[in-house]
Coordinates of C-alpha atoms in Angstrom, one line a residue:
M1 CA 153.3 159.2 91.4
R2 CA 151.7 155.9 91.7
C3 CA 149.4 155.0 89.2
T4 CA 145.8 153.5 90.6
G5 CA 144.4 152.8 87.5
T6 CA 143.9 149.4 84.9
H7 CA 145.7 149.6 80.8
C8 CA 141.9 150.0 79.7
G9 CA 142.3 153.9 82.5
M10 CA 139.0 152.0 85.1
R11 CA 140.4 152.1 88.5
R12 CA 141.5 149.2 90.3
R13 CA 139.5 147.9 92.8
S14 CA 140.5 146.6 96.0
P15 CA 140.4 142.8 97.3
S16 CA 138.1 143.6 99.7
S17 CA 135.7 144.6 98.0
F18 CA 135.0 141.8 96.3
T19 CA 134.7 140.1 99.4
R20 CA 132.4 142.4 100.5
W21 CA 129.8 141.5 98.3
R22 CA 130.3 138.1 97.7
R23 CA 127.4 135.2 97.5
P24 CA 127.8 132.5 99.4
V25 CA 128.6 129.4 98.3
P26 CA 126.6 126.2 99.2
N27 CA 128.4 122.7 100.3
R28 CA 128.4 121.0 97.8
T29 CA 127.0 117.1 97.6
L30 CA 128.6 114.1 97.5
F31 CA 125.4 113.4 94.8
Y32 CA 122.8 114.8 92.9
P33 CA 119.9 116.0 96.0
K34 CA 117.0 113.9 94.4
Q35 CA 113.4 113.8 96.0
L36 CA 112.4 110.5 97.4
L37 CA 109.3 109.8 94.9
G38 CA 105.5 110.0 96.5
Q39 CA 106.8 111.4 100.1
G40 CA 103.7 111.7 102.5
T41 CA 101.9 109.1 100.6
A42 CA 100.9 105.4 101.0
Q43 CA 103.6 105.2 97.2
V44 CA 105.9 106.8 99.0
Q45 CA 109.7 105.0 97.1
S46 CA 111.4 102.3 98.8
L47 CA 115.4 102.8 99.6
R48 CA 116.5 100.3 97.3
S49 CA 114.3 101.9 94.2
Y50 CA 115.7 105.1 95.2
L51 CA 118.9 104.5 95.0
E52 CA 118.4 102.4 91.8
H53 CA 116.6 106.1 90.4
L54 CA 119.8 107.6 91.8
A55 CA 122.1 105.6 90.7
L56 CA 120.1 105.9 86.8
A57 CA 120.4 109.4 86.9
H58 CA 124.8 109.8 87.8
N59 CA 125.2 107.0 84.4
M60 CA 126.2 105.1 87.8
K61 CA 126.0 102.1 87.9
P62 CA 124.1 100.6 92.2
R63 CA 127.4 99.2 93.0
A64 CA 129.7 101.4 91.6
M65 CA 127.2 104.6 93.1
L66 CA 128.1 102.6 97.3
E67 CA 131.8 102.2 96.7
S68 CA 131.7 106.1 95.6
L69 CA 129.4 106.8 99.1
F70 CA 131.1 104.4 101.3
A71 CA 134.3 105.6 100.7
T72 CA 133.3 109.6 101.8
F73 CA 131.5 108.2 104.3
P74 CA 132.4 105.1 105.9
V75 CA 130.2 102.2 106.6
T76 CA 133.6 98.9 108.0
Q77 CA 131.1 96.2 108.4
H78 CA 129.6 96.1 105.3
E79 CA 132.1 96.5 103.0
A80 CA 132.5 93.1 102.6
A81 CA 128.9 92.4 101.1
I82 CA 128.4 95.7 99.1
P83 CA 127.0 93.8 95.9
T84 CA 124.6 91.9 97.7
L85 CA 123.7 95.2 99.6
L86 CA 120.2 95.7 98.2
K87 CA 119.6 92.8 97.4
R88 CA 118.8 91.9 101.4
C89 CA 115.8 92.6 103.6
S90 CA 117.6 94.8 105.9
V91 CA 118.2 97.2 104.1
H92 CA 114.0 98.3 104.2
G93 CA 113.8 96.7 107.8
N94 CA 114.1 98.8 110.9
A95 CA 118.0 96.6 111.6
A96 CA 120.5 98.6 112.1
L97 CA 121.6 99.0 108.0
G98 CA 119.1 100.7 106.8
P99 CA 119.4 103.5 109.2
E100 CA 123.0 103.7 108.4
L101 CA 123.0 103.8 104.4
R102 CA 119.7 106.1 105.1
E103 CA 122.0 108.5 107.0
R104 CA 124.8 108.8 104.8
L105 CA 122.5 109.2 101.3
E106 CA 121.1 111.4 103.3
R107 CA 123.9 113.4 104.1
A108 CA 125.3 112.6 100.3
T109 CA 122.6 113.9 99.0
G110 CA 120.7 116.4 100.7
C111 CA 116.8 115.6 100.4
S112 CA 115.4 113.6 103.1
L113 CA 115.2 110.2 103.1
E114 CA 113.2 109.2 106.4
E115 CA 110.1 107.9 105.3
A116 CA 111.5 105.4 102.6
G117 CA 111.8 101.9 105.1
F118 CA 109.9 100.9 108.3
W119 CA 112.4 101.8 110.5
R120 CA 110.7 104.3 112.2
F121 CA 108.9 102.3 113.2
S122 CA 111.5 100.1 114.6
G123 CA 110.2 100.3 118.7
L124 CA 107.1 99.2 117.9
L125 CA 106.8 95.9 115.2
A126 CA 109.4 92.9 115.3
P127 CA 112.1 93.0 112.6
T128 CA 110.5 89.3 111.9
N129 CA 108.5 88.5 108.7
L130 CA 108.5 92.3 108.3
V131 CA 110.8 92.9 104.8
R132 CA 110.5 90.3 102.4
N133 CA 114.3 89.8 100.1
R134 CA 112.6 89.3 96.9
T135 CA 111.6 92.7 94.5
M136 CA 107.2 92.7 93.7
Y137 CA 105.8 95.4 91.9
C138 CA 101.8 95.8 90.2
P139 CA 101.6 95.5 87.1
C140 CA 98.6 98.0 86.6
C141 CA 101.4 100.7 89.0
V142 CA 104.2 99.8 86.7
Q143 CA 102.4 100.7 83.0
E144 CA 101.4 104.1 84.6
G145 CA 102.6 107.4 83.2
E146 CA 105.2 108.4 80.8
E147 CA 108.2 108.4 83.6
L148 CA 110.5 105.7 85.3
P149 CA 108.2 102.9 87.1
Y150 CA 109.8 102.8 90.4
I151 CA 109.0 100.5 93.9
R152 CA 106.9 101.6 96.4
L153 CA 108.1 100.3 99.7
L154 CA 103.9 99.2 100.4
W155 CA 106.0 96.7 98.1
V156 CA 108.7 95.9 100.1
A157 CA 106.6 94.8 102.8
D158 CA 106.3 90.2 103.8
C159 CA 102.6 90.4 103.9
V160 CA 101.0 92.2 101.3
T161 CA 101.1 90.7 98.3
A162 CA 97.3 92.8 96.6
C163 CA 97.7 96.4 95.6
P164 CA 95.2 98.3 97.6
V165 CA 94.0 101.2 94.4
H166 CA 94.2 98.9 92.2
G167 CA 92.6 95.4 93.4
V168 CA 95.0 93.2 91.7
R169 CA 98.1 91.1 92.3
L170 CA 101.4 91.7 93.2
R171 CA 103.7 90.2 90.9
L172 CA 107.9 88.5 91.1
D173 CA 109.8 90.9 88.4
S174 CA 112.2 87.4 88.5
E175 CA 108.5 86.6 86.3
C176 CA 109.4 88.3 81.8
G177 CA 107.2 87.2 78.9
A178 CA 110.6 87.9 77.1
P179 CA 112.0 85.1 74.2
E180 CA 115.2 83.9 74.6
S181 CA 116.2 85.3 71.9
E182 CA 115.1 88.8 72.8
R183 CA 117.1 88.8 76.5
L184 CA 120.2 90.7 76.9
P185 CA 123.4 89.0 78.7
V186 CA 123.9 89.2 81.9
Q187 CA 126.6 92.3 81.8
K188 CA 124.2 94.2 80.0
R189 CA 120.8 94.0 82.1
P190 CA 119.4 97.2 84.3
S191 CA 118.9 97.1 87.8
L192 CA 116.1 99.0 88.4
G193 CA 112.4 98.3 89.9
G194 CA 109.9 98.7 87.2
V195 CA 111.9 97.1 84.6
C196 CA 112.1 94.2 83.4
T197 CA 115.6 92.9 84.4
Q198 CA 116.3 90.3 82.4
C199 CA 114.5 92.2 78.8
G200 CA 114.8 95.5 79.5
S201 CA 111.2 96.2 79.5
V202 CA 110.3 98.9 80.9
G203 CA 106.7 98.2 82.9
H204 CA 107.3 95.8 82.6
R205 CA 105.7 94.8 79.4
C206 CA 107.3 91.7 78.2
V207 CA 104.7 90.1 80.3
T208 CA 100.8 89.9 78.6
D209 CA 98.7 88.4 81.3
A210 CA 96.1 90.1 82.3
P211 CA 96.5 91.1 85.6
E212 CA 95.5 88.4 88.0
A213 CA 92.7 89.2 90.2
A214 CA 93.6 89.9 94.6
T215 CA 90.8 88.8 97.5
Q216 CA 89.1 90.5 99.4
E217 CA 91.5 89.6 102.6
E218 CA 94.3 90.3 100.6
I219 CA 93.2 93.6 99.3
A220 CA 92.2 94.4 102.7
V221 CA 95.5 93.6 104.5
A222 CA 97.1 96.0 101.7
R223 CA 95.2 98.6 103.2
Q224 CA 96.0 98.3 106.6
V225 CA 99.6 99.4 105.7
A226 CA 99.0 102.0 102.7
R227 CA 97.1 103.8 105.8
L228 CA 101.1 103.5 108.1
L229 CA 103.0 104.4 106.0
A230 CA 101.0 107.0 104.7
L231 CA 101.5 108.8 108.0
P232 CA 103.2 112.2 109.3
E233 CA 106.0 111.8 110.9
A234 CA 104.2 113.9 113.2
T235 CA 101.6 111.5 114.6
I236 CA 104.6 108.4 113.8
N237 CA 106.9 109.8 117.0
T238 CA 103.9 109.9 119.0
F239 CA 103.5 106.1 119.0
T240 CA 105.1 104.0 121.7
P241 CA 105.8 100.8 123.6
E242 CA 102.9 102.2 126.2
S243 CA 99.7 103.1 123.6
L244 CA 100.3 99.6 121.4
R245 CA 99.2 98.1 125.5
S246 CA 96.8 100.5 125.3
G247 CA 95.2 100.2 122.4
L248 CA 95.3 96.6 123.2
K249 CA 93.9 96.5 126.3
Q250 CA 90.6 98.8 124.6
L251 CA 90.7 95.8 121.9
V252 CA 90.8 92.6 123.6
S253 CA 88.3 94.1 126.2
A254 CA 85.1 95.8 123.9
V255 CA 86.0 92.5 121.2
Y256 CA 86.6 89.6 123.4
G257 CA 85.8 90.5 126.6
G258 CA 89.0 90.9 128.0
S259 CA 90.3 87.7 127.5
V260 CA 93.7 87.9 126.2
V261 CA 94.1 84.0 125.4
R262 CA 90.0 84.2 123.4
A263 CA 91.8 87.2 120.9
S264 CA 95.0 84.7 120.2
R265 CA 92.6 82.0 119.1
E266 CA 90.2 83.9 117.9
A267 CA 92.5 85.1 115.3
G268 CA 94.4 82.4 114.2
L269 CA 97.5 83.6 116.5
S270 CA 99.7 81.3 118.5
R271 CA 97.9 81.5 122.4
A272 CA 99.8 83.4 124.2
S273 CA 100.2 86.4 121.0
V274 CA 98.1 89.2 123.1
C275 CA 99.4 88.5 125.8
T276 CA 103.0 88.5 125.1
W277 CA 102.4 92.2 123.4
A278 CA 100.0 93.5 126.4
G279 CA 102.5 92.3 128.4
G280 CA 105.2 94.2 126.0
G281 CA 106.8 92.2 123.3
R282 CA 106.7 94.1 119.7
P283 CA 104.2 92.3 117.5
G284 CA 104.8 90.9 113.8
L285 CA 103.2 93.7 111.8
P286 CA 101.2 90.5 110.0
W287 CA 99.4 88.7 112.6
L288 CA 99.4 92.1 114.5
V289 CA 97.0 93.3 111.2
Q290 CA 95.8 89.8 111.4
L291 CA 94.3 90.7 114.9
C292 CA 92.6 94.6 113.5
L293 CA 91.5 92.2 110.5
H294 CA 89.4 89.7 112.8
A295 CA 88.4 92.2 116.1
G296 CA 87.5 94.7 112.4
A297 CA 89.4 97.0 114.1
D298 CA 92.3 99.9 112.6
V299 CA 96.0 99.7 113.6
V300 CA 96.8 103.3 112.8
Q301 CA 94.8 103.9 115.6
L302 CA 95.1 101.4 118.1
L303 CA 99.3 101.8 117.7
G304 CA 97.9 105.6 118.3
G305 CA 96.6 103.8 122.0
S306 CA 92.6 103.5 121.5
Y307 CA 90.5 101.2 119.6
S308 CA 88.2 102.3 116.7
P309 CA 86.1 100.2 114.5
L310 CA 87.4 99.9 110.1
E311 CA 84.3 101.7 108.3
D312 CA 84.5 98.4 106.1
Q313 CA 83.7 95.6 108.6
S314 CA 83.6 92.6 106.2
M315 CA 86.5 91.1 107.6
T316 CA 84.7 91.5 110.8
G317 CA 84.9 88.4 112.4
K318 CA 86.4 86.5 109.7
Q319 CA 90.2 84.1 110.9
Y320 CA 92.1 85.6 107.4
D321 CA 96.3 84.3 107.9
V322 CA 98.1 86.6 106.3
M323 CA 101.2 85.1 106.1
G324 CA 99.5 81.6 104.6
R325 CA 100.5 79.8 107.3
T326 CA 98.5 77.1 109.8
Y327 CA 99.1 76.9 112.9
N328 CA 100.5 73.6 114.3
F329 CA 101.0 71.7 117.5
A330 CA 103.4 70.5 118.8
Q331 CA 104.3 67.1 118.9
T332 CA 104.3 66.4 123.3
D333 CA 105.7 63.0 123.4
N334 CA 109.7 62.6 123.6
E335 CA 109.0 59.4 121.3
T336 CA 107.4 60.1 119.2
V337 CA 109.3 63.8 118.3
R338 CA 112.4 61.2 118.7
R339 CA 110.7 58.6 116.4
L340 CA 110.8 61.8 114.4
L341 CA 114.5 62.7 114.0
R342 CA 115.4 59.7 113.4
E343 CA 113.0 59.7 110.3
A344 CA 114.1 63.0 109.3
A345 CA 117.6 62.2 109.2
L346 CA 116.9 59.1 107.0
E347 CA 115.4 61.6 104.3
A348 CA 116.6 61.8 100.7
N349 CA 117.1 65.4 101.5
P350 CA 117.2 65.8 104.6
P351 CA 115.2 69.3 106.4
S352 CA 118.4 71.7 108.8
L353 CA 116.9 70.9 112.1
R354 CA 115.0 74.8 111.6
E355 CA 112.6 73.4 108.9
F356 CA 112.7 70.2 111.3
A357 CA 110.8 72.5 113.9
R358 CA 109.0 74.0 112.0
R359 CA 107.2 71.4 109.9
H360 CA 106.7 69.7 113.9
G361 CA 104.7 72.9 114.8
L362 CA 108.3 72.6 117.7
H363 CA 110.5 75.2 119.4
I364 CA 113.8 76.2 117.7
D365 CA 115.6 74.9 120.6
T366 CA 113.0 71.9 121.2
P367 CA 115.2 69.2 119.3
K368 CA 118.7 70.1 120.3
K369 CA 117.8 70.4 123.5
R370 CA 114.9 67.6 124.7
F371 CA 117.0 64.8 121.9
P372 CA 121.0 65.8 121.7
A373 CA 121.8 62.2 120.2
E374 CA 119.1 62.8 117.2
A375 CA 119.0 66.5 117.1
R376 CA 123.1 65.9 116.0
A377 CA 122.2 63.1 113.6
L378 CA 120.8 65.0 112.0
A379 CA 122.7 67.6 112.0
E380 CA 125.5 65.6 110.5
V381 CA 123.5 64.4 107.7
G382 CA 122.4 67.8 106.5
R383 CA 126.1 68.1 106.4
A384 CA 126.9 65.1 104.1
H385 CA 124.2 66.3 101.9
L386 CA 125.1 69.6 101.9
K387 CA 128.8 68.9 101.1
R388 CA 127.5 65.9 98.0
I389 CA 125.0 69.4 96.6
R390 CA 128.1 70.8 96.2
Q391 CA 130.0 69.1 95.0
L392 CA 127.2 67.8 92.3
Q393 CA 127.2 71.4 91.1
Y394 CA 130.7 72.2 90.4
E395 CA 131.5 69.4 88.7
E396 CA 128.5 70.3 86.6
A397 CA 130.5 73.8 86.4
V398 CA 133.4 72.2 85.6
A399 CA 133.0 70.2 83.2
S400 CA 130.3 73.6 81.4
Y401 CA 132.8 75.5 81.9
T402 CA 135.8 73.3 79.9
R403 CA 133.5 73.0 77.1
A404 CA 133.3 76.5 76.8
A405 CA 136.9 76.6 76.9
E406 CA 136.7 74.9 74.7
A407 CA 134.4 76.2 72.0
L408 CA 136.6 79.1 72.2
R409 CA 139.5 77.5 71.5
E410 CA 138.3 76.9 68.6
K411 CA 137.0 80.0 67.5
G412 CA 140.3 81.7 68.7
S413 CA 139.0 83.5 71.1
C414 CA 141.0 84.2 74.5
V415 CA 139.1 82.8 77.8
H416 CA 138.6 84.6 80.7
E417 CA 136.4 85.4 83.6
R418 CA 133.2 87.2 80.9
T419 CA 134.1 84.8 77.5
L420 CA 133.4 82.0 79.9
Q421 CA 131.0 82.8 81.5
Q422 CA 129.3 83.8 78.1
E423 CA 129.7 80.9 76.5
S424 CA 128.1 78.8 78.8
G425 CA 125.7 80.5 80.2
L426 CA 126.6 80.4 83.5
V427 CA 127.1 83.4 85.5
A428 CA 129.3 82.7 88.8
F429 CA 127.8 85.2 91.5
S430 CA 129.9 85.7 94.7
Q431 CA 127.6 83.6 96.7
N432 CA 128.3 80.8 94.1
A433 CA 130.5 79.1 96.0
S434 CA 130.9 75.8 93.7
R435 CA 130.7 78.0 90.6
V436 CA 133.3 80.5 91.3
R437 CA 135.7 77.2 92.6
A438 CA 135.2 75.7 89.4
L439 CA 135.1 78.5 86.6
Q440 CA 138.7 79.5 88.3
S441 CA 140.4 75.6 88.0
V442 CA 138.9 75.8 84.0
L443 CA 140.2 78.5 83.6
S444 CA 143.8 77.9 85.4
R445 CA 143.9 74.6 84.0
F446 CA 143.7 76.0 80.2
R447 CA 146.1 79.6 80.8
A448 CA 148.7 77.0 81.8
H449 CA 148.2 74.9 79.0
E450 CA 148.9 78.1 77.2
D451 CA 151.8 79.0 78.5
E452 CA 152.7 75.2 77.9
E453 CA 152.4 76.3 73.4
A454 CA 153.2 80.0 73.6
V455 CA 157.3 78.2 75.0
A456 CA 157.0 75.8 72.7
A457 CA 156.4 78.4 70.0
G458 CA 159.0 80.7 71.3

């Protein structure tokens, strides 16, 4: 007779009975689920800030988290740029990089990050001057509450320089008020928005200067952009290039008598701006907001296809340059432009062709097409000047690293990359090729000397 009991006297259950009552186990994600802060509001968190907070929750550096993310969900075209990936403005813009990174983070966390960038407006707004490279923050927002501060997507917009909540100007995160003795070594500095990167002060409390009050114009610009970011996804999906053109035509007819040239001129834009937008071109966010402020129109309603006056008409009729630039008319006289090109080539710090064109209100291709000989001469002078600067930077870095290496040898310390950079105070980042070359040159020289001493001692 076959025994069906266990050693404890209980009846053995068949494997099928366990399978029948087993609860389904959800699929594991690569990282812990972390919700995007400020969703559905104008205070929504930026993608860069989200990744920094996610890395902190996993006790990782953002770079290590990116490497782990791309190892699981490859993005081959960006692998070489991981060290500088988060510093690039395209992370939040409507280029391909931002949506790719967002999609992989969504797969890795299981959380929606659609509101963390400006890619929601990719079919409507031009990428020009959409987001900035530098990180800025509101000195009042980052000190509110007891939780760790985060960087709002609103502060990433290139045309926003003020906080619409507190009415103060944004500050650069590179500013630090702590004395040199209290600043952290480079390898120990935090990578977290709202925290000072030099001394680690949470909320940038190291900067004791009172917040600077923003102007009425700066607050008006910030409020227009904030209304855009607070829109739900369902509303943004109704915006199309056709609805934008319809809204522009209604605005021009109601405010400027149907003249697109008058609309451009009175708003402080270039002559053909509004005409180009009405014909299907994508407007830049700063200049679309500039037009709406002058006309007293709501930018949200304009994108939706209609003209609706703002409740606050204090900016109506006032010409305000959102990006702080004045429009320069081009030098149309050929001899004048040729003379300016020759004079630029003789300057101690010659400008690039792009800088020259911007300085004199020319199109970037005009000098090369109309004055090829002078443009080539200016470009060659610029390359030679840049080569001299890099050589000078290399020689200065070699001298600093050499002094640091000699000081380390006198102390009896090892000479390698980390100690050499700490002793000299010069950090050889990958984008600073002159310092990297100088560091490798000094290291190879001192290592060879140490090897010779070791052979002689042996």
